[in-house]
Tab-separated table of C-alpha atoms and ligand atoms in Angstrom:
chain	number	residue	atom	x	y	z
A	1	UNK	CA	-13.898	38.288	6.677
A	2	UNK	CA	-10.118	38.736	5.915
A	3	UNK	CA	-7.952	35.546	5.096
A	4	UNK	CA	-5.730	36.385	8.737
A	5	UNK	CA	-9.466	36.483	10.296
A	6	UNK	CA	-10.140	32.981	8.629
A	7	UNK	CA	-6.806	31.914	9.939
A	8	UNK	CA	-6.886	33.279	13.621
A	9	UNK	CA	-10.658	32.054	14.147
A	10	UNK	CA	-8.988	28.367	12.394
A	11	UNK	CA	-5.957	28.918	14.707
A	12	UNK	CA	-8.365	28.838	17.771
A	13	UNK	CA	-10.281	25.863	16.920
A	14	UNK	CA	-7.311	23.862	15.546
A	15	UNK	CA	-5.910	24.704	19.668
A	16	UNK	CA	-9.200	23.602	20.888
A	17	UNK	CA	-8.956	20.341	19.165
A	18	UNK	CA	-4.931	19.683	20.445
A	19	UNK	CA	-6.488	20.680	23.783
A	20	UNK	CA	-9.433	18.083	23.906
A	21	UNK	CA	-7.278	15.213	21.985
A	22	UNK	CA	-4.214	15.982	25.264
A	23	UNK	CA	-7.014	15.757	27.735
A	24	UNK	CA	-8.907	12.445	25.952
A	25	UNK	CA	-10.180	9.438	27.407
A	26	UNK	CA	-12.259	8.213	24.795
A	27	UNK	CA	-10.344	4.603	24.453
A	28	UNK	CA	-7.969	2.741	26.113
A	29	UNK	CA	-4.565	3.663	24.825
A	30	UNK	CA	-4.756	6.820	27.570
A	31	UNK	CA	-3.773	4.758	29.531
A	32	UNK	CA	-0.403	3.984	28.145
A	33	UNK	CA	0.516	7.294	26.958
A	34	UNK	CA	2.945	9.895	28.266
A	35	UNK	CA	1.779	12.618	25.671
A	36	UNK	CA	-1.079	12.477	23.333
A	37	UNK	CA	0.115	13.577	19.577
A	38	UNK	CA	-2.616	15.869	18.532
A	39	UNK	CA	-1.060	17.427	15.115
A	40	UNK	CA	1.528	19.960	13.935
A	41	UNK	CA	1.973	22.601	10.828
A	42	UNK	CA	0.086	24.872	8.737
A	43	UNK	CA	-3.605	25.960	9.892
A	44	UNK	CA	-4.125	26.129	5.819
A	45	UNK	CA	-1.417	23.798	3.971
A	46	UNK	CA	-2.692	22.611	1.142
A	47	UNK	CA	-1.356	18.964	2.027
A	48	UNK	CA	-2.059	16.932	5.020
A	49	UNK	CA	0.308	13.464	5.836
A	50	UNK	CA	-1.520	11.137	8.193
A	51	UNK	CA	-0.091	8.580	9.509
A	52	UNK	CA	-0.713	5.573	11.234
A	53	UNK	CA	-0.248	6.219	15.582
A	54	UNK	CA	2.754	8.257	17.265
A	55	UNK	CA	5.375	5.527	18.435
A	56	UNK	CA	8.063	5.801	21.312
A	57	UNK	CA	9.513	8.884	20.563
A	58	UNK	CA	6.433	10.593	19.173
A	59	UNK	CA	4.849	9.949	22.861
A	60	UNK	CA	7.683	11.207	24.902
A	61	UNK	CA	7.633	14.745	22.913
A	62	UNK	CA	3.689	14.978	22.332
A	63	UNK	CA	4.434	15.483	18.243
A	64	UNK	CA	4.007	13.658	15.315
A	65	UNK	CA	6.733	12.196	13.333
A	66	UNK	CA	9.834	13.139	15.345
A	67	UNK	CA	11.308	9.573	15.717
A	68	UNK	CA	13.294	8.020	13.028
A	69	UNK	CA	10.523	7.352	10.758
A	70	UNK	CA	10.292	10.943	11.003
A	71	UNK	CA	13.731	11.868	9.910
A	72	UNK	CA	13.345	10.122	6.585
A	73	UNK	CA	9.957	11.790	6.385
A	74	UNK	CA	11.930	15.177	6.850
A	75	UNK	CA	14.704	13.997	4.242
A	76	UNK	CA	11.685	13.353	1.462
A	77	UNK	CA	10.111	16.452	2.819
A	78	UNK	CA	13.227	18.538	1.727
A	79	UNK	CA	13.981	16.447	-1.385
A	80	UNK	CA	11.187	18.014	-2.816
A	81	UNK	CA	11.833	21.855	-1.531
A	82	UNK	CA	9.025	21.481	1.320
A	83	UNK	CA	9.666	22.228	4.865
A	84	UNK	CA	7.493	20.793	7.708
A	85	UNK	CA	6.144	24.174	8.391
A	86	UNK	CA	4.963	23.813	4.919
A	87	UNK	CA	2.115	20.896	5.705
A	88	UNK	CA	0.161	19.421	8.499
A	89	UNK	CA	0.881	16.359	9.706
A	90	UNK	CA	-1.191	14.154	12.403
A	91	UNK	CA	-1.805	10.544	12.533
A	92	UNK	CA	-5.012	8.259	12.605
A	93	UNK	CA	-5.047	7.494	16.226
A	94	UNK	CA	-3.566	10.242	19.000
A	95	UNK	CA	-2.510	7.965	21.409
A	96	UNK	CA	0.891	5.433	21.431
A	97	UNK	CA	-0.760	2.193	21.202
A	98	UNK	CA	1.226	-0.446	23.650
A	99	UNK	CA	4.408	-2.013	22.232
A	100	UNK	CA	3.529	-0.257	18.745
A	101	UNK	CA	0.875	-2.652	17.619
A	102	UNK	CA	-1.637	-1.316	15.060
A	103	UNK	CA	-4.603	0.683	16.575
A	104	UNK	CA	-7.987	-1.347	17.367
A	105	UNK	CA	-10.563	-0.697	15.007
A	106	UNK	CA	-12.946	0.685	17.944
A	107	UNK	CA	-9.456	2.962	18.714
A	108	UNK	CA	-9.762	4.147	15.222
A	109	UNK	CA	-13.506	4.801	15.518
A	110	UNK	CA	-13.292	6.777	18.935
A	111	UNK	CA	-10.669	8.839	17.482
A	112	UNK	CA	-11.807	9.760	14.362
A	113	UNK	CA	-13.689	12.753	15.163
A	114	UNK	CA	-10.701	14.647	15.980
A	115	UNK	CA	-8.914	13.855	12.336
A	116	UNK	CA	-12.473	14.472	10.936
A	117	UNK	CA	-12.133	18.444	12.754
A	118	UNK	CA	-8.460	18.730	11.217
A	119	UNK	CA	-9.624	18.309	7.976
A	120	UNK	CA	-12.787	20.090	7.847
A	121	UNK	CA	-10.487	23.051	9.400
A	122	UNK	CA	-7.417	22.698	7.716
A	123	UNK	CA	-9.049	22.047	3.978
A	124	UNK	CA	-6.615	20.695	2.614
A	125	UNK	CA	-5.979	20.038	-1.353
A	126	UNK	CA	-4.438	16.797	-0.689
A	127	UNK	CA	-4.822	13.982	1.682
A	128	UNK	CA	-1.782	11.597	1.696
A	129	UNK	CA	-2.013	8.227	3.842
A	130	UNK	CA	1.225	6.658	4.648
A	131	UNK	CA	0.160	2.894	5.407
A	132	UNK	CA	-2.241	0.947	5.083
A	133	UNK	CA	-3.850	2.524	8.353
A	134	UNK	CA	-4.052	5.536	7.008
A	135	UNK	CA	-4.995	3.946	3.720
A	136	UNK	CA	-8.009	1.776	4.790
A	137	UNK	CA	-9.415	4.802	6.717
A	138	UNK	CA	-9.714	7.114	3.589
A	139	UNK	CA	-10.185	4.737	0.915
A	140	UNK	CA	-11.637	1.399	2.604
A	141	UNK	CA	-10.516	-1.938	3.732
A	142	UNK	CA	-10.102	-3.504	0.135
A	143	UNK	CA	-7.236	-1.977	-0.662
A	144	UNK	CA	-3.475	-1.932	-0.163
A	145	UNK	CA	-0.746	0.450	-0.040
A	146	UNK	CA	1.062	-1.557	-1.773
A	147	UNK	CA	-1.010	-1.846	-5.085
A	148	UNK	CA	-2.120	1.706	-4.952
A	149	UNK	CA	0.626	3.905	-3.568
A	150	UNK	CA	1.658	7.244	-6.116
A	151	UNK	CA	-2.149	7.244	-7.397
A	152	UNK	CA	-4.347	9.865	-7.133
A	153	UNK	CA	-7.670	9.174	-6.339
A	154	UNK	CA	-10.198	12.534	-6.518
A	155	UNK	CA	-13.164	12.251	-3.499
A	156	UNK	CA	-16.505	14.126	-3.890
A	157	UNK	CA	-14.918	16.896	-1.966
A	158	UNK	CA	-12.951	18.155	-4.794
A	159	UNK	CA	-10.178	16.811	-2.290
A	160	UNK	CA	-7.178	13.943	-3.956
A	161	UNK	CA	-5.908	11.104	-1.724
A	162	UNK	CA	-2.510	10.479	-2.708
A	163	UNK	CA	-1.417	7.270	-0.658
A	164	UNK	CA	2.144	6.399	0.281
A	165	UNK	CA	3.839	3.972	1.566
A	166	UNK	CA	4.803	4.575	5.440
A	167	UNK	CA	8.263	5.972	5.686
A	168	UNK	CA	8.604	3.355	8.570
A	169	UNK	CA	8.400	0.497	6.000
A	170	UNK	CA	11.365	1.951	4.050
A	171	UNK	CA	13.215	1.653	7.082
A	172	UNK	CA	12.896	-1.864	7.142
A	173	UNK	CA	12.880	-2.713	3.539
A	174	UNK	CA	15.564	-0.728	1.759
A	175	UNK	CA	14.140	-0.438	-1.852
A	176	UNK	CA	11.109	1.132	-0.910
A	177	UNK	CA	13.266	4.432	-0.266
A	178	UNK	CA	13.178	4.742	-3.848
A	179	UNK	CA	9.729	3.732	-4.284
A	180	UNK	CA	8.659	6.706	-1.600
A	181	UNK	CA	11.300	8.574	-3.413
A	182	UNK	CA	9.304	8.596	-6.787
A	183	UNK	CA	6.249	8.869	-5.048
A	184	UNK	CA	7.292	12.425	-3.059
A	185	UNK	CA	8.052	13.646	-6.836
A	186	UNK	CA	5.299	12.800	-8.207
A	187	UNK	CA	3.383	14.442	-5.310
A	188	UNK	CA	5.033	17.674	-5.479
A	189	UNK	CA	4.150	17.704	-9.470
A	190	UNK	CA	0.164	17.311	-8.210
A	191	UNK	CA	0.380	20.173	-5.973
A	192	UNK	CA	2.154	22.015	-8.668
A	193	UNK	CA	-0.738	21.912	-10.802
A	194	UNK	CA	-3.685	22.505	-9.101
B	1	URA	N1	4.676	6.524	12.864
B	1	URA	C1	3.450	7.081	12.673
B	1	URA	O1	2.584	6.513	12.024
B	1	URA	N2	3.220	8.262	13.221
B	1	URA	C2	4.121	8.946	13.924
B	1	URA	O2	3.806	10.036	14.380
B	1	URA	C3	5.392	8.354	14.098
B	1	URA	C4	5.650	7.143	13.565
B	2	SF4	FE1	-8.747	9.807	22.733
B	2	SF4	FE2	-7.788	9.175	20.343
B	2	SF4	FE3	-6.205	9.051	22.475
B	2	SF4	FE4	-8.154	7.254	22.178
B	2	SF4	S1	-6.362	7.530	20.821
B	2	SF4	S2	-7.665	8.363	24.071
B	2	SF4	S3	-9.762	8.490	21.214
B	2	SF4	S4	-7.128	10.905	21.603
């Protein structure tokens, strides 16, 4: 099969999944939501960001990262010459939980099968959790974003998990800008050199 064959048949099931995940009743948080937040980019980037759950904004449009959390996200993007288009981005949990909170470990569980579909699709190189969330999910509930953010950990996949901090948090606590800021280069250097 040709690489556009690949794509077009990975197209299809990628729309399948965003159709199943808008039509999902799996856990509660349908029941809050105005728009579940399936995923958006490349059928075959080479990095994936996944977050943590869409929040107001994210809900209202039915895509990830569009809020303000988003726009920083979009400044780090470009920092380092990549455009949205460029990557996939989803979260760990479709659904707008209620007032924000974190997602429900049995929301996590429910959902998962639709992030596990993305990746096995998508293949991507690199993995990149922002939060803790994201963090636990990949690399288990031991650990923190905050000790292991900017390190590349290598699965049995042949895939890397590069964890970052959530651009959310920089929005609250200024110096992490520079921390997520160091952590984007560093990224872009991985990718580089694969
Ligand atoms: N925060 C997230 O974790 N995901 C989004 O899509 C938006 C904000
Ligand atoms: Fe379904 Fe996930 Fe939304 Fe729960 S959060 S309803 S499992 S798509």
């Amino acid at each position: 099969m040709s690489d556009s064959t690949v794509n077009s048949a990975a197209a299809e099931l990628i729309a399948r999944i965003d159709r199943e995940v808008r039509e999902c009743i799996k856990c509660d948080l349908h029941k809050g939501r105005k728009n579940a937040v399936p995923g958006d980019g490349r059928i075959n980037a080479s990095i994936m960001l996944v977050g943590e759950a869409p929040g107001q904004e994210e809900d209202v449009q039915g895509r990830p990262f569009v809020g303000a959390a988003g726009k920083l996200l979009n400044q780090l993007l470009k920092s380092i010459g990549l455009r949205r288009e460029d990557i996939y981005i989803t979260n760990i949990v479709k659904c707008r939980p209620p007032a924000n909170r974190p997602p429900r470990v049995e929301e996590v569980s429910a959902c998962s099968h639709y992030l596990d579909r993305q990746i096995n699709l998508i293949k991507p190189k690199m993995i990149c959790p922002m939060g803790n969330v994201a963090l636990k999910t990949f690399l288990g509930k031991d650990t923190s974003i905050s000790k292991v953010h900017g390190q590349p950990v290598s699965t049995r996949e042949s895939r890397v998990i590069f964890p970052l901090y959530h651009p959310a948090a920089a929005l609250y606590t200024a110096r992490l800008r520079s921390v997520l800021e160091d952590d984007f280069g560093k990224l872009i250097k991985l990718a580089a050199s694969d």
